[in-house]
Coordinates of N, CA and C in Angstrom, one line a residue:
X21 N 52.4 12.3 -8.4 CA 51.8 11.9 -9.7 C 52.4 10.5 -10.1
X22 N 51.6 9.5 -10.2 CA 52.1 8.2 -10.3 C 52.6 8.0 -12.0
X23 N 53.6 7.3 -12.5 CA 54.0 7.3 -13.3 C 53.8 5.6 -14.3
X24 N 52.9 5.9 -14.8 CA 52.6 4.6 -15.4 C 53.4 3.8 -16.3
X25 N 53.4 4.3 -17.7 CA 55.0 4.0 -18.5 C 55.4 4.9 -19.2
X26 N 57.0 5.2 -19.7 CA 57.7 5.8 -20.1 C 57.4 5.9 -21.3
X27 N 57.4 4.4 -21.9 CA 57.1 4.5 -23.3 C 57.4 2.7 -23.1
X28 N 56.4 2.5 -25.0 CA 56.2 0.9 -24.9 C 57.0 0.6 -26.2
X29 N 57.6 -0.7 -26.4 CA 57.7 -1.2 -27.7 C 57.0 -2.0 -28.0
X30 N 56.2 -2.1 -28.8 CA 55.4 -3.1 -29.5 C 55.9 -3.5 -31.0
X31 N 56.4 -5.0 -30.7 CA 56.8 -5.7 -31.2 C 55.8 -6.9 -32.3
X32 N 54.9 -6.8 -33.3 CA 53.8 -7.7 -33.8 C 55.0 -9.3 -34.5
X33 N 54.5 -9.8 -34.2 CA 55.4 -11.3 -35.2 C 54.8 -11.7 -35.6
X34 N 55.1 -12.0 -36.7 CA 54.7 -12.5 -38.4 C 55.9 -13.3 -39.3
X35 N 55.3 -13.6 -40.7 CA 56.2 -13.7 -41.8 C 55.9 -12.6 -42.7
X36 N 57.1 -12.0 -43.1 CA 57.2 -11.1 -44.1 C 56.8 -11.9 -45.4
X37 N 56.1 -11.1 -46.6 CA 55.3 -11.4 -47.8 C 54.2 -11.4 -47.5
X38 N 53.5 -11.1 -48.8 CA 51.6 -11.1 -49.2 C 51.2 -12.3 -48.9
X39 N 52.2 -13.0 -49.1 CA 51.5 -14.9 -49.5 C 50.7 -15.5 -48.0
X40 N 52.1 -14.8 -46.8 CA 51.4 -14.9 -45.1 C 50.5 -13.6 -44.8
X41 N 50.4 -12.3 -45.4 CA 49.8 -11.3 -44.4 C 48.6 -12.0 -43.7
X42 N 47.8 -12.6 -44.2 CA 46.5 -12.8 -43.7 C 45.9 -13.5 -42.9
X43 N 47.5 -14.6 -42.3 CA 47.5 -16.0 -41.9 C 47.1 -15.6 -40.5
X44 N 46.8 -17.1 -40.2 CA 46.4 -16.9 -38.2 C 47.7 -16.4 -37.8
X45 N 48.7 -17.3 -38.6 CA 50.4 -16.9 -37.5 C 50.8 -15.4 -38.0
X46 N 50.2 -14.8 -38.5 CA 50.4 -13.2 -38.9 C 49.6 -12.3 -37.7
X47 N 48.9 -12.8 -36.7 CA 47.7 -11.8 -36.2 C 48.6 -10.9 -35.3
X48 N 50.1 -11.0 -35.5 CA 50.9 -9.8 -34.2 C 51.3 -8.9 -35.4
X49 N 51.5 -9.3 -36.7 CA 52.1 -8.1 -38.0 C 50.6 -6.9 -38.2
X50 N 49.7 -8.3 -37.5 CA 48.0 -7.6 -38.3 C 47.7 -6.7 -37.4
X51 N 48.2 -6.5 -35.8 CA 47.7 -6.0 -34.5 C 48.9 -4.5 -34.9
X52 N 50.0 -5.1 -35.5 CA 50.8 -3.7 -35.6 C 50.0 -2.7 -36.9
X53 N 49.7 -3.1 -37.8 CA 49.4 -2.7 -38.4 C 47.8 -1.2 -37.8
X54 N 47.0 -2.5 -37.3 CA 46.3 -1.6 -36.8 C 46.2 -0.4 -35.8
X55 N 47.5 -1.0 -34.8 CA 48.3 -0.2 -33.7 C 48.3 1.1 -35.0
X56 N 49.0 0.9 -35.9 CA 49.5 2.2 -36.9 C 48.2 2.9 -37.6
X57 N 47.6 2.4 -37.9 CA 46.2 3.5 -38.3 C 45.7 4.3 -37.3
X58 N 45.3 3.3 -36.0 CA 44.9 4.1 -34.5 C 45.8 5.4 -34.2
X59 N 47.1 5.5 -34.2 CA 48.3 6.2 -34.1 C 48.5 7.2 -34.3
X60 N 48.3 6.8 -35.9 CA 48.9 7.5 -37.4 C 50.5 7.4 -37.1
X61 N 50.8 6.3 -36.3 CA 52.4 6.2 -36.6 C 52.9 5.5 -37.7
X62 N 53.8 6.1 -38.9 CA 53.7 5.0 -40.3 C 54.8 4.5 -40.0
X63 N 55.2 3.0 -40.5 CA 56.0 2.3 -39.9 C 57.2 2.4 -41.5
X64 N 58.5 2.6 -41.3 CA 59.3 2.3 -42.2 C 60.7 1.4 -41.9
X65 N 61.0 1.0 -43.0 CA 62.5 0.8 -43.0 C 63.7 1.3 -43.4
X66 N 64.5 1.1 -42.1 CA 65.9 1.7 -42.4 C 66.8 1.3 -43.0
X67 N 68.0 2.6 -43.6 CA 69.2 1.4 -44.3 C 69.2 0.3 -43.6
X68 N 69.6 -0.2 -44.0 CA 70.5 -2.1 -43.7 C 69.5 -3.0 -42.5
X69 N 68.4 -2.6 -42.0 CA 67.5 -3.0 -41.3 C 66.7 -3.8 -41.4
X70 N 66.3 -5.0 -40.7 CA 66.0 -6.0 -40.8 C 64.0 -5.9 -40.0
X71 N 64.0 -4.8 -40.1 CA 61.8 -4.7 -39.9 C 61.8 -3.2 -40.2
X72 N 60.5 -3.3 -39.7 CA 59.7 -1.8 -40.1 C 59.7 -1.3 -38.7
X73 N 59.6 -0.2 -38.9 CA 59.6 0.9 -37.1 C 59.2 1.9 -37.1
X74 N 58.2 2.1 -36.4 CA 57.4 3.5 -36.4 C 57.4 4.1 -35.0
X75 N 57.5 5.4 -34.8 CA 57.7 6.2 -33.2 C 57.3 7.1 -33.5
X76 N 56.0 7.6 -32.2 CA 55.1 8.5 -32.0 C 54.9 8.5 -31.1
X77 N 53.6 9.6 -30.3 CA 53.3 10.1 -29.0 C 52.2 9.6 -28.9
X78 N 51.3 9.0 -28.2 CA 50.0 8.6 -28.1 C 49.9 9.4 -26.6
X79 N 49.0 9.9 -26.6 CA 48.5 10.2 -25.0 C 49.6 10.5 -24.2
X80 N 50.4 11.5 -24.7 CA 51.4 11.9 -24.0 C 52.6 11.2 -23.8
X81 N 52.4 9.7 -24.3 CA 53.6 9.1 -24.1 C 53.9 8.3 -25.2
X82 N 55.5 8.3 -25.1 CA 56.5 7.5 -26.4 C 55.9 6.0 -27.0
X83 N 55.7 5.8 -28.0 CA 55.3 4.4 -28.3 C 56.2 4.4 -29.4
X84 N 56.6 2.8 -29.7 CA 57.7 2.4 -30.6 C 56.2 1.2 -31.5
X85 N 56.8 1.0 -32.5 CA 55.6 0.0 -33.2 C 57.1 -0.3 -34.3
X86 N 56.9 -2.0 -34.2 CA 57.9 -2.9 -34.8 C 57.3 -4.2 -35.8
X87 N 57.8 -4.4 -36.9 CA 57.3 -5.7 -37.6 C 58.6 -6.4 -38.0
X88 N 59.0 -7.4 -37.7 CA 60.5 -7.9 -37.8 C 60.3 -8.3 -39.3
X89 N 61.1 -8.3 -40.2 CA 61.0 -8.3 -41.9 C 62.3 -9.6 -42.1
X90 N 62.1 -10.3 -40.7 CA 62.7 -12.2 -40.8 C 61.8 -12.8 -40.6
X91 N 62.0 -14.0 -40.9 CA 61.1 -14.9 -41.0 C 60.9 -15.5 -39.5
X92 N 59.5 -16.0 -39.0 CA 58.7 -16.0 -37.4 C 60.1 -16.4 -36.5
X93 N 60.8 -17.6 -37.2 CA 62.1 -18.2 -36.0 C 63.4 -17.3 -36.3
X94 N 63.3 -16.4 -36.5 CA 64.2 -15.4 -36.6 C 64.1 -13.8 -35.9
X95 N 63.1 -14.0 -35.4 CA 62.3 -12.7 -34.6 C 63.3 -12.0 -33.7
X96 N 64.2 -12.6 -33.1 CA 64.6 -12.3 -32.0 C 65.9 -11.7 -32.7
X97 N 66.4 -11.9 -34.0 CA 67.6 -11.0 -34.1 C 67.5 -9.3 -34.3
X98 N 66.0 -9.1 -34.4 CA 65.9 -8.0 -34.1 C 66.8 -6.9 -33.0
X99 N 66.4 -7.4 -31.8 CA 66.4 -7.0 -31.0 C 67.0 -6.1 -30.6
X100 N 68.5 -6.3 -30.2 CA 69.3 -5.7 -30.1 C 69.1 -3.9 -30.8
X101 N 69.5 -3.9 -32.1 CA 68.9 -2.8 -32.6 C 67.7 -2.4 -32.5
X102 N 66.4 -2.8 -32.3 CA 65.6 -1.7 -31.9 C 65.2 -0.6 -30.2
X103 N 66.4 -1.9 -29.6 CA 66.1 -1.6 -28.4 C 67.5 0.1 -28.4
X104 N 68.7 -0.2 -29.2 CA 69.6 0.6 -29.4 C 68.5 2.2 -29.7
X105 N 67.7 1.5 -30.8 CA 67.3 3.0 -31.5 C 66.6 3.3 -30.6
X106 N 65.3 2.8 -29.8 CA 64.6 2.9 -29.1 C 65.0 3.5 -27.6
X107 N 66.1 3.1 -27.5 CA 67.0 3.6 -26.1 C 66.0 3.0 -25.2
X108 N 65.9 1.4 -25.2 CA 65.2 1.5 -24.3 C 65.8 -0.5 -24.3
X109 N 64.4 -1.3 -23.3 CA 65.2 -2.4 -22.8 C 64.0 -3.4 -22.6
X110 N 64.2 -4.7 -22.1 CA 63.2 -5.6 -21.9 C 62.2 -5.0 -21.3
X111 N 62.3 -4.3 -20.2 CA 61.4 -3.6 -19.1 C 60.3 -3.2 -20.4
X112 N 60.2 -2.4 -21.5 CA 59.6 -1.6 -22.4 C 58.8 -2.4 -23.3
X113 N 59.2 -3.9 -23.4 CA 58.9 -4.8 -24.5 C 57.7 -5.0 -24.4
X114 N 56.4 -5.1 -25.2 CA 55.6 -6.1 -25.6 C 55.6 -6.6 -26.7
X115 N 55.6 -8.3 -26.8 CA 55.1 -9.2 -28.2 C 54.1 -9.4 -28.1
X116 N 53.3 -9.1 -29.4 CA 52.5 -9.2 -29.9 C 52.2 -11.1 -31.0
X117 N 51.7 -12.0 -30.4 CA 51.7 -12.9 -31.7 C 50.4 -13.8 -31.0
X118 N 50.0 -14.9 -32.2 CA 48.9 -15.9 -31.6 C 49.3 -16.9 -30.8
X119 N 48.1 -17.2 -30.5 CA 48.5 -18.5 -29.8 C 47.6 -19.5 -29.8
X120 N 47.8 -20.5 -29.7 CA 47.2 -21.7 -30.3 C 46.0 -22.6 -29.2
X121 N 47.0 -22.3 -28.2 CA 45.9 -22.5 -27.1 C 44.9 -22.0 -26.4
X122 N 44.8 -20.9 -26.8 CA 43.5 -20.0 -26.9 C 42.3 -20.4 -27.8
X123 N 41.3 -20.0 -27.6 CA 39.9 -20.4 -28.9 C 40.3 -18.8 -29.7
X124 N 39.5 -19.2 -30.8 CA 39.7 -18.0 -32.0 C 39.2 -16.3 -30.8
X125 N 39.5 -15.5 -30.6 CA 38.6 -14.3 -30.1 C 39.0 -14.2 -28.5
X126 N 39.5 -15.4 -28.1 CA 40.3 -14.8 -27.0 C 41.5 -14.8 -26.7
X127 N 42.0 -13.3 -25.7 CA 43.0 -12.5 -25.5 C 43.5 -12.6 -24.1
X128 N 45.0 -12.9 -23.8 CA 46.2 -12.9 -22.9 C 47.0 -12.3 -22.9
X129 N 47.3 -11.1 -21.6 CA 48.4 -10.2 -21.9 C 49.4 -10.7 -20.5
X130 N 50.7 -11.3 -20.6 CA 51.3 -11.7 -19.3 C 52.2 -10.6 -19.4
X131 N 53.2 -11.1 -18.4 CA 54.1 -10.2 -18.1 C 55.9 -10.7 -18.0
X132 N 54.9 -12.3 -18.4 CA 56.8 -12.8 -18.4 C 56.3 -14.5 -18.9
X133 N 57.1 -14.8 -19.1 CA 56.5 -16.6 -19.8 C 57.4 -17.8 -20.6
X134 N 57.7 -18.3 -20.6 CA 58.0 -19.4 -21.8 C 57.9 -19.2 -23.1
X135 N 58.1 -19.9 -24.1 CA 57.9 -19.6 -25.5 C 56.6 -20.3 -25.9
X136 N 55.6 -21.0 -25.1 CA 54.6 -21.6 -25.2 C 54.2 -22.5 -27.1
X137 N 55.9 -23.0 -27.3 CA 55.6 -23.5 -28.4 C 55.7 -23.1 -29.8
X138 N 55.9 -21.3 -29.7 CA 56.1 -20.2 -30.8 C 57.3 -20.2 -31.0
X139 N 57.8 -20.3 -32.1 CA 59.1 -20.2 -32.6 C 59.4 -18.5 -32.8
X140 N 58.2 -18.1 -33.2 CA 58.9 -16.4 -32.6 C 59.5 -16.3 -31.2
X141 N 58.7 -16.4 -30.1 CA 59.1 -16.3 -29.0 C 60.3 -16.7 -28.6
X142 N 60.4 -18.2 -28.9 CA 61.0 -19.2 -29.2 C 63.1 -17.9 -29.1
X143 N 62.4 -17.6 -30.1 CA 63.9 -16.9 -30.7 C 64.3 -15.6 -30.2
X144 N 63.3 -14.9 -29.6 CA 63.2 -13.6 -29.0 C 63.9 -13.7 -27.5
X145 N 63.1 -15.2 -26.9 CA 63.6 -15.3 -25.8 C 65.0 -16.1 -25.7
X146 N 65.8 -16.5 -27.0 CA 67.0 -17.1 -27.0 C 68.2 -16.0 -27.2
X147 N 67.3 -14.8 -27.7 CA 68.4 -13.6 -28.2 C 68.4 -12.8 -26.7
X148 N 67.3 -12.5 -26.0 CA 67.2 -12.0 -25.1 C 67.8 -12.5 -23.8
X149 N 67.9 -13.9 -23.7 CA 68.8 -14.7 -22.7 C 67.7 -14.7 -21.3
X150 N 66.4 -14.6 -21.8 CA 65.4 -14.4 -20.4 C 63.8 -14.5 -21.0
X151 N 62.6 -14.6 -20.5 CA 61.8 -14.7 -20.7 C 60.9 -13.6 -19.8
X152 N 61.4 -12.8 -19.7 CA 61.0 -11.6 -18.5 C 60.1 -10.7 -19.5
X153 N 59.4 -10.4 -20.5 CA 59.1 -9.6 -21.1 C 57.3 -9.4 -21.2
X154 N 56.7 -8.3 -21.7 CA 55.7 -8.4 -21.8 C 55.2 -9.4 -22.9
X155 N 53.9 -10.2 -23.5 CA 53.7 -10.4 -24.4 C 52.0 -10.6 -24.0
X156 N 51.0 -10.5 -25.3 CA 50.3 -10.1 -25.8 C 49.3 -11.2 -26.8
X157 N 48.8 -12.1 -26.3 CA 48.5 -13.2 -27.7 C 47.2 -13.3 -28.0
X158 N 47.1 -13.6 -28.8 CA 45.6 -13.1 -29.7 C 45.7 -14.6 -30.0
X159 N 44.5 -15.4 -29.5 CA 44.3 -16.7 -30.0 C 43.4 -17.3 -31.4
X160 N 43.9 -18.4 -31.6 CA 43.7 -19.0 -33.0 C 43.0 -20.3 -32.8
X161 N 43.4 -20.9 -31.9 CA 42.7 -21.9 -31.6 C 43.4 -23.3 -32.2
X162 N 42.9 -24.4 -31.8 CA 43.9 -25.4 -32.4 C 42.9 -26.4 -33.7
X163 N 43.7 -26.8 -34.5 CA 43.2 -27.9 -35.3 C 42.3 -29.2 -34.9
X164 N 41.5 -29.3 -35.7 CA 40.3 -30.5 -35.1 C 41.5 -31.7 -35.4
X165 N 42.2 -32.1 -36.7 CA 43.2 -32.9 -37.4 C 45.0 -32.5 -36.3
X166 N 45.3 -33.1 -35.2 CA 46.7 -32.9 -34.8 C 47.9 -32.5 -36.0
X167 N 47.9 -33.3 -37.0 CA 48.4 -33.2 -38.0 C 48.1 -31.8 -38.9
X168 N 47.8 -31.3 -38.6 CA 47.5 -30.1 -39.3 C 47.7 -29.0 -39.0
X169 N 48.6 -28.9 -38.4 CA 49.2 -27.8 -37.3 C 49.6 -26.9 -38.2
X170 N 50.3 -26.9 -38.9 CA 51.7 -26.2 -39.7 C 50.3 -25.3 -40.9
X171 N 49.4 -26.0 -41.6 CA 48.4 -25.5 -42.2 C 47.5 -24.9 -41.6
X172 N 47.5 -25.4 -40.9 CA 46.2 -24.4 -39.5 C 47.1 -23.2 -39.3
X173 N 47.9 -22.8 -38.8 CA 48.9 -21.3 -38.5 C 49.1 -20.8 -40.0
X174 N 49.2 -21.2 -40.8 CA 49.9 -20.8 -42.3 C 48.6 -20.1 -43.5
X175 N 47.3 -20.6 -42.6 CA 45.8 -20.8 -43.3 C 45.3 -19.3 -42.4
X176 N 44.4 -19.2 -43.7 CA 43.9 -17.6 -43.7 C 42.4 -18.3 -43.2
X177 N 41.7 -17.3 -42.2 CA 40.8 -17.7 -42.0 C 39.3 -17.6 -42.8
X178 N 38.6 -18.3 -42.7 CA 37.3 -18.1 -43.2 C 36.2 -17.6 -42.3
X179 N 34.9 -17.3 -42.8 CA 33.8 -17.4 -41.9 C 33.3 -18.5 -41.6
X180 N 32.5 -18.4 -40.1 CA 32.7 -17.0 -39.3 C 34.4 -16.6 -38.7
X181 N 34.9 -17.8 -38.6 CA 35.8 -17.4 -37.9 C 36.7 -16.2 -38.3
X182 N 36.9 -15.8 -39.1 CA 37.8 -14.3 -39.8 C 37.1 -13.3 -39.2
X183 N 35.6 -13.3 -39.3 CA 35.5 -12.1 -38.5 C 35.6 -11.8 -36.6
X184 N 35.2 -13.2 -36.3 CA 36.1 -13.5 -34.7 C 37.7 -12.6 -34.8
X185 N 38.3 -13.3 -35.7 CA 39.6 -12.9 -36.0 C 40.2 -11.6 -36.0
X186 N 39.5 -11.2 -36.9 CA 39.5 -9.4 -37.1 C 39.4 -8.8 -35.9
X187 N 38.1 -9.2 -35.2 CA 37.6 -8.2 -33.8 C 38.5 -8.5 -33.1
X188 N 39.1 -9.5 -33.1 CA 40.1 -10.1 -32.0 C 41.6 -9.0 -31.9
X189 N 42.3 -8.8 -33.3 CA 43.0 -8.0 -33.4 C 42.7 -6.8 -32.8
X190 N 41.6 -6.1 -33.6 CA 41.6 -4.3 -33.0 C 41.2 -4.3 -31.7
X191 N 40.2 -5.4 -31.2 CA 40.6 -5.2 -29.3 C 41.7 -5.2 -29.0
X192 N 42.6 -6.4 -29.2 CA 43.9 -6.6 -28.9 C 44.8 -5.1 -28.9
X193 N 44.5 -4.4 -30.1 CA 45.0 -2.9 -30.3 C 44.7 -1.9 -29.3
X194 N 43.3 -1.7 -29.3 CA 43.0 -1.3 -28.1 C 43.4 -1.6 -26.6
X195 N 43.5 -2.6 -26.4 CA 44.3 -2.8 -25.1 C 45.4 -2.7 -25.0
X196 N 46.1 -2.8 -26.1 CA 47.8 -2.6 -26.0 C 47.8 -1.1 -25.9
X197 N 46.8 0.1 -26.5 CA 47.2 1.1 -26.6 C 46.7 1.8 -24.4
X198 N 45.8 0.7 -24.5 CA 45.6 1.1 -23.0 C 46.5 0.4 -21.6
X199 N 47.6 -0.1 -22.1 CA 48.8 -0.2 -21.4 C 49.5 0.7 -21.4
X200 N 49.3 2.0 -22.1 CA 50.5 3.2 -22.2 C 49.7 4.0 -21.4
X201 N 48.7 3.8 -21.2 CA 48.0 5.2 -20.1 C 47.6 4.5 -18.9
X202 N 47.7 3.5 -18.9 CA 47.1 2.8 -17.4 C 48.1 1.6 -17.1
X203 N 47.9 1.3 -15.7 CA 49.0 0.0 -15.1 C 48.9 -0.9 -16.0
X204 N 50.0 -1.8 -16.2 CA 50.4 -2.6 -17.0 C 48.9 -3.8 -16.0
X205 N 49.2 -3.7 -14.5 CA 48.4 -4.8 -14.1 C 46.8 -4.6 -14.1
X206 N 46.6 -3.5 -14.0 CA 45.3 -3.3 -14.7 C 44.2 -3.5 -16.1
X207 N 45.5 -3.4 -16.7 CA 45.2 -3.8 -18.2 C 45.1 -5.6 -18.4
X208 N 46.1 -6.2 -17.2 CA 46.2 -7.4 -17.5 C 44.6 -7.5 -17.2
X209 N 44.5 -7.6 -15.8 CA 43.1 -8.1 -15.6 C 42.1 -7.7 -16.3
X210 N 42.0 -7.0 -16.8 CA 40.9 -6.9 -18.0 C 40.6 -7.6 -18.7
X211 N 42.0 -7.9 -19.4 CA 41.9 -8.7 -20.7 C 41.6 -10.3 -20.5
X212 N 42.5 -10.6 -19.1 CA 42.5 -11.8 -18.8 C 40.8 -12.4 -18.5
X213 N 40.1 -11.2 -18.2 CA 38.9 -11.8 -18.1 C 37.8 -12.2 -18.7
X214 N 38.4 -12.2 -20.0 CA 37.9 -12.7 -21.8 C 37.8 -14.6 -21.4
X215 N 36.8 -14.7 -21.3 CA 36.9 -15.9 -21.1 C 37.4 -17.2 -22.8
X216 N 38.3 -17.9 -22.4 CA 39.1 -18.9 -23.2 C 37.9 -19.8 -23.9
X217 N 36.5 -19.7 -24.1 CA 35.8 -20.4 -24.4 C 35.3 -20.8 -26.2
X218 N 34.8 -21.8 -26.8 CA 34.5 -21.6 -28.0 C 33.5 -20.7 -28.4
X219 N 33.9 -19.8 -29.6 CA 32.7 -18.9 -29.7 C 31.9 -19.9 -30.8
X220 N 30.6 -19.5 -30.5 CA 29.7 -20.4 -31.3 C 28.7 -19.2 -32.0

């Protein structure tokens, strides 16, 4: 009987507060969130803990669901403790966050990478001492204005694009949840086959 995974962590990056939930750079807090309805795993916080954590059984197998409650370049001090509670290790990780270099509605699941410019990542992979982990990005697309970077990630989308946006996440959810019942590399090629193009 081939054994696909043990169990997964899924890690969403964001900024904690109402003021970001809605932002492009929120779409890995927005992918956990949904992960948690699909689930019914409710995500809480512990004494002295620094995110939210929810653990349940999907399809027979262990899933962990994480929202770090630091702010995006702080992501990575997580770590340590959830991997403690979780009893588990990089091998188990996926991040969840956007990415810029993608158009709005398309989806990348690797398996190891660089920080490609995310200051979550950025910090995950500074705490972690390696870049070996799963990650997951749900694209945003870039500013027509170079200068407008910091407001383009920080900006809540409008139509059409919000609803690109939306669909973008609960696929995203759906695929992450079909990495726990099927190969991790099967799943990649799927997703990878979303073509990077502008939706019009």
């Amino acid at each position: 009987m081939e054994i696909i995974n043990l169990r997964r962590i899924f890690v969403g990056l964001g900024n904690p507060g109402e003021e970001y939930r809605l932002t492009r750079h929120n779409a890995g807090f927005l992918a956990i969130e949904v992960l948690s309805e699909k689930t019914n795993i409710k995500l809480k916080k512990g004494f002295f803990s620094n995110y939210l954590y929810g653990k349940g059984v999907y399809e027979g197998e262990e899933i962990f669901l994480v929202k770090p409650l630091t702010f995006m370049n702080r992501s990575g001090l997580i770590l340590e403790s959830v991997f403690k509670k979780a009893d588990a290790d990089l091998d188990n990780l996926v991040v969840i966050c956007d990415n810029m270099d993608l158009y709005p509605g398309a989806l990348r699941l690797k398996k190891e990478g660089g920080d490609a410019g995310h200051n979550g990542l950025h910090s995950i992979i500074q705490q972690a001492g390696t870049g070996n982990f799963g990650r997951f990005y749900i694209g945003i697309g870039r500013p027509v204005d170079k200068e407008k970077v910091y407001e383009h990630v920080l900006g809540i989308p409008e139509e059409p694009e919000l609803t690109i946006f939306n669909n973008s996440i609960n696929l995203a959810a759906d695929y992450l949840l079909k990495t726990v019942t099927s190969s991790s590399e099967k799943v990649m090629n799927e997703v990878n086959r979303i073509k990077n193009i502008p939706n019009t």
